[in-house]
XYZ file of C-alpha atoms in Angstrom:
530
model
C 67.829 -54.314 -92.546
C 68.656 -50.808 -93.722
C 66.317 -48.114 -92.625
C 63.991 -46.432 -95.076
C 61.796 -43.418 -94.523
C 58.489 -44.911 -95.394
C 55.424 -45.876 -93.504
C 54.462 -49.562 -93.647
C 50.912 -48.365 -94.066
C 49.182 -44.985 -93.974
C 48.546 -43.761 -90.455
C 51.289 -45.735 -88.738
C 51.825 -42.661 -86.638
C 48.452 -41.248 -85.777
C 47.447 -40.040 -82.330
C 47.599 -43.633 -81.125
C 51.378 -43.528 -81.206
C 52.684 -42.219 -77.913
C 56.050 -41.538 -76.466
C 57.689 -44.282 -74.418
C 56.455 -42.950 -71.111
C 52.860 -42.845 -72.343
C 53.254 -46.212 -74.040
C 54.248 -47.995 -70.865
C 51.591 -46.131 -68.932
C 48.943 -47.154 -71.435
C 49.584 -50.801 -70.688
C 49.135 -50.166 -66.971
C 45.852 -48.372 -67.431
C 42.182 -49.296 -67.491
C 39.002 -47.275 -67.542
C 36.338 -47.420 -64.869
C 33.544 -49.893 -65.513
C 30.117 -50.059 -63.952
C 30.758 -53.466 -62.467
C 34.019 -52.504 -60.759
C 34.396 -50.019 -57.960
C 38.193 -50.054 -58.157
C 39.077 -46.705 -59.705
C 42.444 -45.158 -60.341
C 44.115 -42.556 -58.171
C 47.626 -42.611 -59.606
C 47.861 -41.501 -63.234
C 50.932 -43.647 -63.888
C 48.805 -46.716 -63.324
C 45.710 -45.745 -65.291
C 44.509 -47.239 -68.531
C 43.150 -45.086 -71.325
C 41.473 -47.844 -73.322
C 37.692 -47.892 -73.375
C 36.900 -51.003 -75.316
C 33.835 -53.196 -75.478
C 31.180 -53.697 -72.864
C 31.251 -53.679 -69.101
C 32.230 -56.928 -67.440
C 29.165 -58.553 -65.923
C 30.146 -60.681 -62.934
C 26.748 -61.979 -61.977
C 27.670 -65.565 -62.784
C 30.852 -65.542 -60.729
C 30.765 -67.739 -57.709
C 28.230 -70.136 -59.234
C 28.717 -73.882 -58.936
C 32.501 -73.802 -58.955
C 34.283 -75.284 -55.974
C 36.518 -72.236 -55.940
C 35.023 -69.801 -53.461
C 34.634 -66.495 -55.239
C 34.243 -63.065 -53.762
C 30.510 -62.927 -53.234
C 29.264 -61.310 -50.063
C 29.564 -63.700 -47.177
C 31.425 -66.248 -49.305
C 34.768 -65.763 -47.611
C 36.063 -67.110 -44.376
C 37.041 -64.686 -41.640
C 40.411 -62.985 -42.176
C 43.372 -64.936 -40.885
C 46.365 -63.289 -39.201
C 49.512 -63.253 -41.326
C 51.510 -66.425 -40.915
C 55.221 -66.687 -40.266
C 57.807 -66.463 -43.038
C 57.828 -70.220 -43.700
C 54.197 -70.053 -44.749
C 54.503 -67.278 -47.311
C 54.013 -68.752 -50.762
C 56.905 -67.889 -53.053
C 57.572 -69.592 -56.382
C 61.315 -69.373 -55.775
C 60.874 -72.086 -53.149
C 59.118 -74.576 -55.448
C 59.856 -76.555 -58.598
C 57.639 -74.823 -61.126
C 57.470 -77.880 -63.404
C 56.138 -79.949 -60.503
C 53.886 -77.084 -59.484
C 52.425 -77.001 -63.010
C 51.494 -80.675 -62.792
C 49.931 -80.211 -59.376
C 48.095 -77.131 -60.610
C 46.557 -79.030 -63.547
C 45.365 -81.737 -61.158
C 43.917 -79.163 -58.775
C 42.029 -77.447 -61.596
C 40.566 -80.775 -62.670
C 39.302 -81.359 -59.133
C 37.649 -77.937 -59.288
C 35.727 -78.880 -62.415
C 37.966 -76.994 -64.843
C 37.101 -78.004 -68.434
C 39.487 -80.164 -70.441
C 41.838 -78.053 -72.532
C 43.830 -78.642 -75.704
C 46.820 -76.958 -74.097
C 49.114 -78.229 -71.384
C 51.471 -76.236 -69.190
C 55.064 -77.364 -69.487
C 58.611 -76.089 -69.166
C 60.481 -74.871 -72.248
C 64.231 -74.414 -72.352
C 64.201 -70.791 -73.503
C 60.959 -69.319 -72.164
C 60.422 -71.408 -69.018
C 56.755 -72.115 -68.336
C 54.595 -72.081 -71.441
C 51.656 -73.841 -73.063
C 51.950 -76.604 -75.658
C 49.295 -77.999 -77.995
C 48.072 -81.498 -77.116
C 46.484 -81.960 -80.544
C 46.946 -80.336 -83.970
C 45.447 -76.857 -84.154
C 44.317 -74.902 -87.197
C 44.261 -71.129 -87.463
C 41.018 -69.912 -85.891
C 40.643 -72.896 -83.551
C 39.827 -72.253 -79.909
C 42.893 -73.368 -77.982
C 41.837 -72.234 -74.520
C 38.526 -71.683 -72.743
C 38.696 -70.486 -69.131
C 35.293 -70.026 -67.437
C 34.986 -66.633 -65.792
C 34.585 -68.076 -62.300
C 38.139 -69.424 -62.514
C 39.590 -65.957 -63.150
C 40.651 -63.521 -60.448
C 39.404 -60.008 -61.168
C 38.452 -56.764 -59.456
C 35.244 -58.546 -58.427
C 37.268 -60.779 -56.106
C 39.242 -57.805 -54.833
C 36.107 -55.737 -54.158
C 34.547 -58.554 -52.168
C 37.668 -59.668 -50.338
C 37.245 -59.316 -46.548
C 40.757 -57.917 -46.051
C 42.049 -56.109 -49.145
C 38.796 -54.610 -50.455
C 39.140 -51.520 -48.267
C 42.772 -50.622 -49.090
C 42.178 -51.473 -52.765
C 39.171 -49.191 -53.124
C 39.760 -46.461 -55.700
C 43.181 -47.712 -56.763
C 42.581 -49.580 -60.029
C 42.744 -53.206 -61.084
C 46.498 -53.701 -60.966
C 46.966 -52.304 -57.469
C 43.907 -54.224 -56.296
C 45.246 -57.492 -57.694
C 48.620 -56.715 -56.136
C 47.025 -56.432 -52.704
C 45.059 -59.626 -53.341
C 48.275 -61.466 -54.200
C 50.120 -60.092 -51.169
C 47.404 -61.283 -48.808
C 46.962 -64.700 -50.422
C 50.718 -65.236 -50.303
C 50.733 -64.642 -46.566
C 48.143 -67.418 -46.150
C 50.496 -70.024 -47.583
C 48.850 -73.421 -48.065
C 45.692 -72.133 -46.384
C 44.948 -69.951 -49.400
C 42.197 -71.319 -51.629
C 44.422 -70.350 -54.558
C 47.648 -71.903 -53.253
C 48.207 -74.280 -56.238
C 47.743 -71.328 -58.585
C 50.058 -69.044 -56.604
C 52.867 -71.594 -56.681
C 53.152 -71.044 -60.431
C 53.816 -67.335 -59.965
C 57.388 -66.039 -59.783
C 58.197 -64.233 -56.551
C 59.085 -61.227 -58.710
C 60.225 -60.464 -62.241
C 63.415 -58.919 -63.580
C 61.678 -55.604 -64.209
C 63.919 -52.564 -63.582
C 61.137 -51.377 -61.276
C 62.843 -53.652 -58.744
C 66.457 -52.696 -59.425
C 68.373 -50.531 -56.989
C 68.705 -46.861 -57.843
C 72.429 -47.247 -58.491
C 71.853 -50.235 -60.773
C 69.126 -48.417 -62.710
C 71.302 -45.344 -63.213
C 74.247 -47.411 -64.391
C 72.486 -50.005 -66.517
C 69.915 -47.755 -68.168
C 72.200 -44.765 -68.818
C 71.229 -43.158 -72.095
C 68.003 -45.128 -72.459
C 64.648 -43.310 -72.312
C 63.573 -46.193 -70.075
C 65.538 -44.705 -67.169
C 63.201 -41.759 -66.626
C 60.157 -43.957 -67.159
C 61.328 -46.377 -64.480
C 62.091 -43.549 -62.053
C 58.601 -42.116 -62.541
C 56.920 -45.457 -61.989
C 58.991 -46.347 -58.960
C 58.119 -42.984 -57.421
C 54.424 -43.575 -58.134
C 54.566 -47.082 -56.644
C 56.297 -45.842 -53.505
C 53.725 -43.091 -53.144
C 50.904 -45.633 -53.337
C 52.653 -47.838 -50.791
C 53.102 -44.952 -48.352
C 49.373 -44.265 -48.527
C 48.553 -47.939 -47.955
C 51.108 -48.349 -45.203
C 50.021 -45.327 -43.194
C 46.334 -45.773 -43.903
C 45.988 -49.537 -43.370
C 49.083 -51.671 -42.789
C 50.424 -49.885 -39.716
C 46.969 -49.592 -38.186
C 46.341 -53.350 -38.261
C 49.704 -55.173 -37.940
C 48.004 -58.439 -36.964
C 46.292 -58.667 -40.353
C 48.886 -56.795 -42.383
C 52.119 -58.247 -41.042
C 55.334 -56.320 -41.597
C 56.903 -59.031 -43.763
C 54.027 -59.832 -46.089
C 53.060 -56.165 -46.507
C 56.448 -54.471 -46.712
C 57.539 -52.178 -49.515
C 59.631 -54.998 -50.967
C 56.686 -57.398 -50.868
C 54.498 -54.744 -52.487
C 56.924 -54.099 -55.347
C 57.541 -57.812 -55.882
C 53.825 -58.558 -56.005
C 53.175 -55.632 -58.324
C 55.854 -56.794 -60.762
C 54.308 -60.259 -60.706
C 50.802 -58.921 -61.365
C 52.106 -56.630 -64.095
C 53.589 -59.632 -65.877
C 50.796 -62.157 -65.209
C 47.567 -60.172 -65.416
C 45.831 -60.162 -68.797
C 43.888 -57.193 -70.102
C 40.584 -58.323 -71.644
C 39.411 -55.626 -74.101
C 35.797 -56.747 -74.399
C 35.405 -56.785 -70.631
C 37.667 -53.760 -70.109
C 39.275 -55.378 -67.109
C 42.512 -56.982 -65.946
C 42.305 -60.620 -64.866
C 44.515 -63.426 -63.631
C 43.614 -66.214 -66.052
C 44.715 -69.789 -65.213
C 46.628 -71.321 -68.144
C 46.334 -68.007 -69.971
C 48.944 -66.368 -67.765
C 51.469 -69.029 -68.796
C 51.220 -68.211 -72.505
C 54.386 -66.582 -73.816
C 54.676 -63.589 -76.120
C 55.793 -63.535 -79.730
C 55.940 -60.218 -81.555
C 54.666 -61.538 -84.887
C 51.772 -63.376 -83.255
C 48.305 -61.838 -83.679
C 46.374 -64.054 -81.248
C 45.339 -62.738 -77.848
C 43.103 -63.611 -74.934
C 39.719 -61.951 -74.621
C 36.406 -62.440 -72.855
C 33.652 -64.101 -74.884
C 30.110 -63.171 -73.856
C 28.810 -66.219 -75.734
C 31.122 -68.642 -73.953
C 31.062 -66.708 -70.666
C 34.744 -67.465 -70.580
C 38.143 -66.103 -71.513
C 38.979 -67.550 -74.911
C 42.067 -67.874 -77.098
C 41.768 -68.437 -80.849
C 45.104 -69.256 -82.443
C 46.230 -67.244 -85.453
C 48.129 -70.070 -87.169
C 48.476 -73.838 -87.310
C 50.275 -75.675 -84.493
C 51.643 -79.210 -84.312
C 51.261 -81.497 -81.301
C 53.784 -80.496 -78.639
C 54.519 -77.133 -80.247
C 54.456 -74.110 -77.961
C 51.420 -71.880 -78.505
C 52.085 -68.130 -78.358
C 50.036 -64.975 -77.894
C 50.699 -61.295 -78.402
C 51.062 -59.077 -75.346
C 50.383 -56.135 -77.639
C 51.275 -55.319 -81.232
C 52.965 -51.993 -80.526
C 55.110 -52.728 -77.504
C 58.679 -51.505 -77.479
C 61.469 -53.390 -75.760
C 61.617 -50.846 -72.950
C 57.917 -51.507 -72.396
C 58.434 -55.285 -72.389
C 61.344 -54.998 -69.954
C 59.447 -52.788 -67.514
C 56.187 -54.737 -67.707
C 57.425 -58.322 -68.068
C 61.129 -58.382 -67.303
C 62.413 -59.493 -70.716
C 63.740 -57.998 -73.959
C 62.904 -59.371 -77.409
C 65.950 -58.654 -79.582
C 64.024 -59.680 -82.706
C 61.068 -57.438 -81.876
C 59.992 -55.804 -85.184
C 57.826 -53.368 -83.213
C 60.656 -51.977 -81.093
C 60.982 -48.236 -81.370
C 62.267 -45.056 -79.821
C 60.072 -41.979 -79.671
C 60.895 -38.518 -80.889
C 58.850 -35.482 -79.928
C 58.540 -32.499 -82.266
C 56.618 -29.261 -82.072
C 56.089 -25.964 -83.836
C 58.293 -23.036 -82.902
C 56.349 -20.729 -80.542
C 57.963 -17.679 -82.189
C 56.943 -18.745 -85.708
C 54.842 -15.963 -87.277
C 52.949 -18.643 -89.231
C 52.277 -20.822 -86.198
C 48.488 -20.227 -86.290
C 48.197 -21.385 -89.906
C 50.425 -24.386 -89.235
C 48.389 -25.399 -86.196
C 45.235 -25.415 -88.315
C 46.912 -27.700 -90.848
C 48.058 -30.037 -88.073
C 44.634 -30.136 -86.447
C 42.973 -30.992 -89.748
C 45.415 -33.875 -90.156
C 44.829 -35.061 -86.569
C 48.133 -33.968 -85.060
C 49.110 -31.822 -82.089
C 52.030 -29.623 -81.106
C 54.022 -31.157 -79.532
C 53.581 -34.544 -81.222
C 55.468 -37.797 -80.744
C 56.494 -40.173 -83.524
C 58.234 -43.562 -83.452
C 61.639 -44.383 -84.882
C 61.823 -48.070 -85.820
C 64.937 -49.954 -86.830
C 63.844 -50.257 -90.449
C 61.439 -47.355 -90.874
C 59.786 -44.349 -89.444
C 56.572 -42.701 -90.598
C 56.324 -40.262 -93.452
C 54.132 -38.166 -91.159
C 57.207 -37.271 -89.094
C 58.980 -35.902 -92.153
C 55.870 -34.028 -93.266
C 55.390 -32.566 -89.793
C 58.975 -31.310 -89.753
C 58.735 -29.935 -93.284
C 55.717 -27.908 -92.212
C 57.415 -26.721 -89.018
C 60.355 -25.261 -90.965
C 58.442 -23.668 -93.849
C 58.466 -19.891 -94.107
C 56.770 -19.619 -97.516
C 52.964 -19.799 -97.292
C 52.861 -20.638 -100.977
C 54.430 -24.032 -100.223
C 51.768 -25.048 -97.701
C 49.747 -26.649 -100.506
C 52.509 -29.255 -100.891
C 52.072 -30.505 -97.321
C 50.551 -33.991 -97.569
C 50.640 -36.276 -94.535
C 49.861 -39.578 -96.239
C 52.603 -39.259 -98.877
C 56.356 -38.648 -98.826
C 56.442 -35.387 -100.786
C 59.554 -33.177 -100.723
C 58.397 -29.560 -100.446
C 61.689 -27.805 -101.140
C 65.285 -29.013 -101.276
C 66.655 -26.562 -98.731
C 63.751 -27.378 -96.423
C 64.414 -31.100 -96.882
C 68.108 -30.641 -96.182
C 67.363 -28.739 -93.025
C 64.954 -31.259 -91.510
C 67.125 -34.255 -92.383
C 70.114 -32.615 -90.734
C 68.063 -31.791 -87.663
C 67.004 -35.424 -87.420
C 70.583 -36.558 -87.929
C 71.791 -34.311 -85.134
C 69.052 -35.472 -82.798
C 69.933 -39.121 -83.423
C 73.587 -38.372 -82.707
C 72.678 -36.648 -79.453
C 70.650 -39.669 -78.385
C 73.354 -42.151 -79.418
C 76.110 -40.316 -77.574
C 74.087 -40.448 -74.358
C 74.904 -44.166 -74.114
C 78.204 -45.498 -72.835
C 80.262 -47.802 -75.036
C 79.512 -49.201 -78.464
C 77.445 -52.039 -79.853
C 80.358 -54.480 -79.547
C 80.509 -53.870 -75.806
C 76.808 -54.619 -75.470
C 77.227 -57.890 -77.372
C 80.123 -58.852 -75.110
C 77.993 -58.346 -71.984
C 75.098 -60.300 -73.467
C 77.394 -63.283 -74.121
C 79.306 -62.991 -70.836
C 78.426 -65.974 -68.640
C 79.494 -64.040 -65.551
C 77.161 -61.106 -66.229
C 74.018 -60.940 -64.096
C 70.528 -61.282 -65.547
C 69.913 -57.581 -65.073
C 73.179 -56.673 -66.795
C 72.300 -58.869 -69.765
C 68.779 -57.446 -70.019
C 70.044 -53.873 -69.865
C 72.689 -54.624 -72.508
C 70.028 -56.146 -74.766
C 67.850 -53.074 -74.371
C 70.704 -50.643 -74.993
C 71.866 -52.612 -78.053
C 68.384 -52.599 -79.597
C 68.005 -48.875 -79.004
C 71.452 -48.124 -80.421
C 70.625 -50.175 -83.510
C 67.496 -48.083 -84.064
C 69.520 -44.863 -83.908
C 72.388 -46.159 -86.056
C 69.982 -47.510 -88.666
C 68.025 -44.252 -88.726
C 71.230 -42.250 -89.216
C 72.258 -44.530 -92.105
C 68.922 -43.916 -93.805
C 69.233 -40.175 -93.235
C 72.647 -40.168 -94.903
C 71.189 -42.009 -97.886
C 68.497 -39.378 -98.273
C 70.953 -36.532 -97.801
C 73.430 -37.803 -100.407
C 71.611 -36.638 -103.559
C 70.772 -33.277 -101.971
C 74.317 -32.417 -100.891
C 75.877 -32.613 -104.336
C 74.154 -31.603 -107.598
C 76.003 -31.500 -110.989
C 76.432 -28.004 -112.530
C 77.405 -26.803 -116.039
C 81.103 -26.537 -115.211
C 81.201 -30.263 -114.507
C 81.638 -29.843 -110.776
C 79.251 -30.231 -107.895
C 77.403 -27.423 -106.224
C 75.605 -27.686 -102.945
C 72.143 -26.090 -103.285
C 72.243 -25.246 -99.599
C 75.755 -23.836 -99.327
C 74.604 -20.978 -97.133
C 73.616 -23.337 -94.337
C 75.901 -26.267 -95.126
C 78.676 -25.155 -92.771
C 76.281 -24.908 -89.872
C 74.820 -28.358 -90.436
C 78.144 -30.023 -91.098
C 79.028 -28.909 -87.595
C 75.758 -30.460 -86.424
C 76.974 -33.858 -87.586
C 80.261 -33.439 -85.736
C 78.990 -31.652 -82.658
C 75.926 -33.460 -81.402
C 74.567 -30.556 -79.412
C 74.471 -28.079 -82.294
C 70.842 -28.721 -83.371
C 69.619 -28.289 -79.821
C 71.444 -24.974 -79.476
C 70.300 -23.794 -82.895
C 66.623 -24.698 -82.563
C 66.030 -25.673 -78.963
C 62.259 -25.824 -79.381
C 62.037 -28.104 -82.410
C 62.750 -31.198 -80.325
C 61.298 -31.220 -76.870
C 62.837 -33.777 -74.562
């Protein structure tokens, strides 16, 4: 699909749109709730959402046979077992484990569901409908006492102390590490067998592999930041707890590798419940696969006192039921968080950051206009494969204006050209920036396709090639749309029958910008802030 410079709807790029680093971070974050003492100490793993009510856990640990984390409800801590006892999904048949898990849940009093866990050829484990479903039907109801949350972490006899103050995801990671060391003795063993040992997230790749495979992609810096944050957290845990009690925190089950593996698993399996404002491991729910166009998602129902899924469309018997992991998740986000890339993801985007020039004599007036429209300086905007927001163009038009009399033409919810020379300038700046970004990658799109189809290529190589290809397509498509918008501006008929460029005084400079990718950065180094 050719790119067009239009917003699919007004406000597609309001303050909610963040750059890639913030976007990934936002999906790792949660706010503090009154019912959870786990608070965040590492900003990379915080959540900014503050949705719904606090999660009331008073009914947890009721009549369920699963022993929840109420005070005194746990057995005494067990020393870490030997390697053979550590529960890793790589050692089990996950299809068989799914059958055993369903039987175990039934023994625990888990309610009958209209979904069943089964293996699918493309996605692996997923959930299929056992009866016809209509849009709006409840397809899954998981009572809260069957979910693992910060409540269990806070009341765990072993991991509650090291988890204190570190947020839901780190707390659940520590919970998983400990329960894995207990092997079959863990009360959650049938559940744990469904978990992968780790995902294909680049958080787990070697430094050399990351640098090679993610060259040119904005994901590279994001991954480096998150790996550094994870290792910092581990160092604090290791020196503060693991080394001080090696009998409980054995070197194998609580190593850096085990920590990263468990974190990647939690990152991919934990579900954020907006109404409860909490992350949870939800049986059945964590097996639901993502589809970008799907609008259904898991959430906590105060009426049902359970995590509920209402489907957004009709499903036939045996058809796989999907959910959305988030409507605005880029492929770099999906790869880092879940270990996969969706090449048909309509929400995939790259971010571009723009700001006013600090030396602009009109900067104060421009800042007031931006603030009234709800924008900052700097401000990030998304570039999609088939569109990017009119607000980006308007922002750039304003940033380059030198005539106060034209300020009245600045409208953020419409695509209004202020002045032809101004339009030419901003389009050429965008073109140059796209070329800079595209040239940061190695090889062309054909090379990426070859790797994706190469049977000898590793999973990580294929994933990285898919990510790079999607990002290159966004840039190439954006440049094609820019050329289409530039075409009528570059040549305008004159009386003599020829063509005259209305911007001839700056044309030479910007023609060089198309050929020499670094020209825009040298010319206006502050317009785009990397």
